[in-house]
Short mmCIF file of C-alpha atoms in Angstrom, two decimals:
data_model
loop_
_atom_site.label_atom_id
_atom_site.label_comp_id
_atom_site.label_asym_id
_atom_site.label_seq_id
_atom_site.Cartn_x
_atom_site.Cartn_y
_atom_site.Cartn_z
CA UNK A 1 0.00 0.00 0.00
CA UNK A 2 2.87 2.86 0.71
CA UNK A 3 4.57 1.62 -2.37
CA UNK A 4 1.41 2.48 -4.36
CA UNK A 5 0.78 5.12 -2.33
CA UNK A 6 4.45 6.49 -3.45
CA UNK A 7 3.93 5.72 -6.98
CA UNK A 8 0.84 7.29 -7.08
CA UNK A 9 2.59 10.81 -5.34
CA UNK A 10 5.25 10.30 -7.40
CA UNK A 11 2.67 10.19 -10.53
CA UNK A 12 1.65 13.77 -10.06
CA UNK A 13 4.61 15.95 -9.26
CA UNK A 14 5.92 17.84 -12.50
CA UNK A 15 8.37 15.87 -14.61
CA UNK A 16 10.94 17.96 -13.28
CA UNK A 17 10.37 17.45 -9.84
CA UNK A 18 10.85 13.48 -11.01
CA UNK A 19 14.14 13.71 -12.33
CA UNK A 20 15.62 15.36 -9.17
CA UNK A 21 13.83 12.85 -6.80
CA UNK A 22 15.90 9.83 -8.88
CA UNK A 23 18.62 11.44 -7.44
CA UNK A 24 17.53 13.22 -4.15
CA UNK A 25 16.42 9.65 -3.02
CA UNK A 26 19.59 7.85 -3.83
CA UNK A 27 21.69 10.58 -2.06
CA UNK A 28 19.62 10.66 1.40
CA UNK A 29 19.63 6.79 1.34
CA UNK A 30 23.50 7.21 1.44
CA UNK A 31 23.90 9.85 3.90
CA UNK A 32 21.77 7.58 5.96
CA UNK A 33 23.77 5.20 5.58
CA UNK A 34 27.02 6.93 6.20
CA UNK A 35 25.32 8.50 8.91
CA UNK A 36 24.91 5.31 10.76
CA UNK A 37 27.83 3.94 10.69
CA UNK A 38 29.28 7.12 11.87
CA UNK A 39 27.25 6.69 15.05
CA UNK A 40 27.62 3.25 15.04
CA UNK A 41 31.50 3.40 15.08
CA UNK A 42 30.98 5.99 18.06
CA UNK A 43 29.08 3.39 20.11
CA UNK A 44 31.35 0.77 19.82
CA UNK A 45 34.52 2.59 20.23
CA UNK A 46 32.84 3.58 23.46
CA UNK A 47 32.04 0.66 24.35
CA UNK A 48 35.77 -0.99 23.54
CA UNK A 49 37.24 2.39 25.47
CA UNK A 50 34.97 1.17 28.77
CA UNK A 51 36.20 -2.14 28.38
CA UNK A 52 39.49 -1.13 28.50
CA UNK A 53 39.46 1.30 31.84
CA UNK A 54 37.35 -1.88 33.21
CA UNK A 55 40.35 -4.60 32.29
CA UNK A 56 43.07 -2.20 32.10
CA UNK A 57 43.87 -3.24 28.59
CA UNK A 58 47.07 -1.59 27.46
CA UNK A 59 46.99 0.89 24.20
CA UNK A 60 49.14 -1.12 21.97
CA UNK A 61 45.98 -4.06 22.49
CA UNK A 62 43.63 -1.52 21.79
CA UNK A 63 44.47 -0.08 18.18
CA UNK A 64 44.07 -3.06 16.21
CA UNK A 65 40.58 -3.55 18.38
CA UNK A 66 39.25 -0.04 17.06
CA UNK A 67 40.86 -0.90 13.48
CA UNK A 68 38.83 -4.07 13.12
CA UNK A 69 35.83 -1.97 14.31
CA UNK A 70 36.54 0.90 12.09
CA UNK A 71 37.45 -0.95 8.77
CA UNK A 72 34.59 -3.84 9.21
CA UNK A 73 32.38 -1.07 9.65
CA UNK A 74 33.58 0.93 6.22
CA UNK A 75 33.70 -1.92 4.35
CA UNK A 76 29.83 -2.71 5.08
CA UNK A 77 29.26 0.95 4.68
CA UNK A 78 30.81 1.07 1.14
CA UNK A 79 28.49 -2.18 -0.16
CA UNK A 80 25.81 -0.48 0.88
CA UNK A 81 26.20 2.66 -0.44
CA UNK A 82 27.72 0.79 -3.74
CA UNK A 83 24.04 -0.66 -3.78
CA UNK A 84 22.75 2.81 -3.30
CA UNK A 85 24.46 4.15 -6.41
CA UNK A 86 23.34 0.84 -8.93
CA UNK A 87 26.14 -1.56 -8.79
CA UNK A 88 24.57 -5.13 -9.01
CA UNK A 89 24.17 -7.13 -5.97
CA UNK A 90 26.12 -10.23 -8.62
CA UNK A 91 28.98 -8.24 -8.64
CA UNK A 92 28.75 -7.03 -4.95
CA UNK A 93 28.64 -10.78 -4.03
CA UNK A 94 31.28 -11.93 -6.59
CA UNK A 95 33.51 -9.40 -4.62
CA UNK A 96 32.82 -10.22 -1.09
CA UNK A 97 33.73 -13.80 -1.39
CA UNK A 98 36.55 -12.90 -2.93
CA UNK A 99 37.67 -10.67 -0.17
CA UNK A 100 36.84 -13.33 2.04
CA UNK A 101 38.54 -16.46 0.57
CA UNK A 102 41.37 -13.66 0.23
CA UNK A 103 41.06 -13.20 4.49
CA UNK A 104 40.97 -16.81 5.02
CA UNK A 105 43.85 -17.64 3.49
CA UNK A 106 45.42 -14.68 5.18
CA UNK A 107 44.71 -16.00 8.37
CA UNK A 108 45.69 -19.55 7.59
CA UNK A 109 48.97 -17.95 7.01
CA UNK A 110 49.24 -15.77 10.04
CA UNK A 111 47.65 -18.47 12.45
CA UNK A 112 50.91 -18.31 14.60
CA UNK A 113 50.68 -14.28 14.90
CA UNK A 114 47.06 -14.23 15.72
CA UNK A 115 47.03 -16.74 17.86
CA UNK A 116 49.38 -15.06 20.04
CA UNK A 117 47.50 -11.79 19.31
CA UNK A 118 44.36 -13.72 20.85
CA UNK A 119 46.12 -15.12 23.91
CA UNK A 120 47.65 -11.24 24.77
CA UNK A 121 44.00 -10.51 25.05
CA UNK A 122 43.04 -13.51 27.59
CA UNK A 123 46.37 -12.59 29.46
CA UNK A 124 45.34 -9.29 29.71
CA UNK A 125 41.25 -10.18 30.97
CA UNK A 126 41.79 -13.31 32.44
CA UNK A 127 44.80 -12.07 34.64
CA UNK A 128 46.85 -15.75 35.07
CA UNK A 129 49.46 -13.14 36.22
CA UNK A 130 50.73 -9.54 36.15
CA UNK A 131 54.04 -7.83 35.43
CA UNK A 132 56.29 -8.20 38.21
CA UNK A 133 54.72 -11.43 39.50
CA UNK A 134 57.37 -14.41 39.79
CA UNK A 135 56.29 -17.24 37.21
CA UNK A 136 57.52 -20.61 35.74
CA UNK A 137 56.19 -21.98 32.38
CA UNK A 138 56.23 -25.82 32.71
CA UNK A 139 55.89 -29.10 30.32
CA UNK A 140 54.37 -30.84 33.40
CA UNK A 141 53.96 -29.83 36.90
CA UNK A 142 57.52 -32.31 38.00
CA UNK A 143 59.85 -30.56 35.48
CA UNK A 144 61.76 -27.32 36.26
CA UNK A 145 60.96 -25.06 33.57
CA UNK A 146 61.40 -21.12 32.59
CA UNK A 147 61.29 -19.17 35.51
CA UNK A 148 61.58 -15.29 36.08
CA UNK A 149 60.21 -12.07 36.57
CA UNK A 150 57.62 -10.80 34.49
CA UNK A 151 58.51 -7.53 32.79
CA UNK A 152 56.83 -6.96 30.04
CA UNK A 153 53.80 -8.44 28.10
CA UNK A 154 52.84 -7.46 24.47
CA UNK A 155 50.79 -9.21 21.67
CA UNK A 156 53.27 -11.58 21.02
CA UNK A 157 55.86 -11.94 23.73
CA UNK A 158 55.40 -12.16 27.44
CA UNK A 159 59.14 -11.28 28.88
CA UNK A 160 60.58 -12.64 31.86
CA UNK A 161 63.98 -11.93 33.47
CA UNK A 162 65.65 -14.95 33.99
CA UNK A 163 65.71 -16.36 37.84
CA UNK A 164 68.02 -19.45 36.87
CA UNK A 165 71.04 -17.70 34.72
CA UNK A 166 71.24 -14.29 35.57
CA UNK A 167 74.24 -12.64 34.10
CA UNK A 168 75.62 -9.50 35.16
CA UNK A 169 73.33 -7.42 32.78
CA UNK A 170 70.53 -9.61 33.31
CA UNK A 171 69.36 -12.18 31.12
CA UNK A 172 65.57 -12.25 29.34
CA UNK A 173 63.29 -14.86 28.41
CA UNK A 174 60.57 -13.95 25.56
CA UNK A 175 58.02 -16.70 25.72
CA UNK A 176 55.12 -16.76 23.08
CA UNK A 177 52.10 -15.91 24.58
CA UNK A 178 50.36 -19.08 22.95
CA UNK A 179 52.82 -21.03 24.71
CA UNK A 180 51.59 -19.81 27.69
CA UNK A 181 48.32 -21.45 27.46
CA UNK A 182 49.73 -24.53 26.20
CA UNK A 183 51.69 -25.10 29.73
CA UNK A 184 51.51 -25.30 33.14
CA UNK A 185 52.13 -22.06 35.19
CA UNK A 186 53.71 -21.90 38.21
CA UNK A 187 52.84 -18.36 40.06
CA UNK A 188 54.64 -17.11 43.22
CA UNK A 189 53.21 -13.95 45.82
CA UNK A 190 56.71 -12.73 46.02
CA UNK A 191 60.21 -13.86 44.50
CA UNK A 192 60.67 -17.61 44.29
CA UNK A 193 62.58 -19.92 46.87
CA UNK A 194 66.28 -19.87 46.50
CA UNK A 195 67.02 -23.13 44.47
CA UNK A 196 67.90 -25.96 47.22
CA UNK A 197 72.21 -26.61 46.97
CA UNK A 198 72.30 -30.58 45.87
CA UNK A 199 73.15 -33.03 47.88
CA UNK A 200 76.88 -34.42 47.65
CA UNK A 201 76.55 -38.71 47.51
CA UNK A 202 79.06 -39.93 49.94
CA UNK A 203 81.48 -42.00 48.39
CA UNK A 204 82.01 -45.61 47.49
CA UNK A 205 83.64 -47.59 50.34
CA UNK A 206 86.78 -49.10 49.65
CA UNK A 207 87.21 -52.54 49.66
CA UNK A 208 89.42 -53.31 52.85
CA UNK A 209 93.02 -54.87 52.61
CA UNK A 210 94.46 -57.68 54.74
CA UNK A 211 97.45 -56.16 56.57
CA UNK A 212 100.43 -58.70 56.08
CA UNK A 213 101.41 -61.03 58.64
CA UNK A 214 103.92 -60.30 61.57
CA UNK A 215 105.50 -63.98 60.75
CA UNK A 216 106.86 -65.71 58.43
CA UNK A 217 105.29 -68.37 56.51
CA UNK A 218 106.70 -71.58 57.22
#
């Protein structure tokens, strides 16, 4: 019924009037479009920037956060408006899967990089520990492993200063965050126990020797 209803409106306005409404229509569908995903980018950066005071997420976790948001957000923007202006939907589609089988095999590729990218981001909500706790990243809980200081973590590397072979400048561990996940971690309050001096094994007994006899044999 509107649609008729449109048509019908549309019918009676001067032939003028229904050249400039092909493209007066067009161009307010777009700068609706644009508009919200202005506002739509707004919210969510908002809502990534209260996330972050709420987690304490450092910055350098935070830019590629608001670049996925900002470029997923212009890309659907762009298809949209693309649609606005008369480009076929075919040819919108033929490009998107593109794009995508493109990103897949991207991220086949960088699987290593992203998956310590992910695990910077449960290290930094989930809190397993914090820089300047005393950890030790183990194969299984009876095996001495890496253990130091934590001093820095970043998206790839969590860096500990070494508590076993400290040289005079100090000595640094960089551990991939996915390996951190894939281990067992041991966490200390404070600095860990001194390492326990080993134990020297007494040695062998020797064999006792039959003192000669005081007289002759016959």
């Amino acid at each position: 019924m509107a649609t008729n209803g449109l048509h019908v409106l549309k019918a009676r306005l001067p032939d003028w009037v229904q050249d400039w409404l092909d493209v007066i229509v067009p161009g307010l569908q777009i700068l609706l479009v644009v508009f919200v995903a202005w506002m739509l980018q707004r919210l969510l950066r908002r809502l990534v920037a209260r996330a972050a005071a709420h987690y304490q997420l450092p910055d350098e976790l935070l830019v590629p956060i608001k670049g996925l948001i900002r470029w997923t957000i212009v890309a659907s923007a762009s298809l949209l408006v693309l649609e606005r202006m008369g480009v076929s939907a075919t040819v919108l589609w033929t490009a998107l899967t593109g794009f995508a089988t493109v990103g897949a095999v991207a991220f086949f590729a960088a699987w290593s990089v992203l998956s310590n990218l992910f695990c910077a981001l449960l290290i930094f909500t989930v809190r397993p520990f914090r820089v300047g706790d005393y950890i030790e990243v183990l194969d299984t809980a009876e095996k001495p492993g890496a253990k130091g200081r934590v001093v820095d973590i970043n998206l790839l590397y969590t860096t500990l200063e070494d508590h076993l072979h400290a040289g005079p400048d100090g000595t640094w561990l960089q551990i991939p965050n996915a390996l951190i996940f894939q281990r067992v971690i041991r966490r200390w309050r404070g600095p860990p126990p001194p390492l326990a001096a080993p134990v020297a094994e007494p040695a062998p007994a020797l064999p006792a020797q039959s003192s000669p006899s005081a007289y002759p044999a016959p």
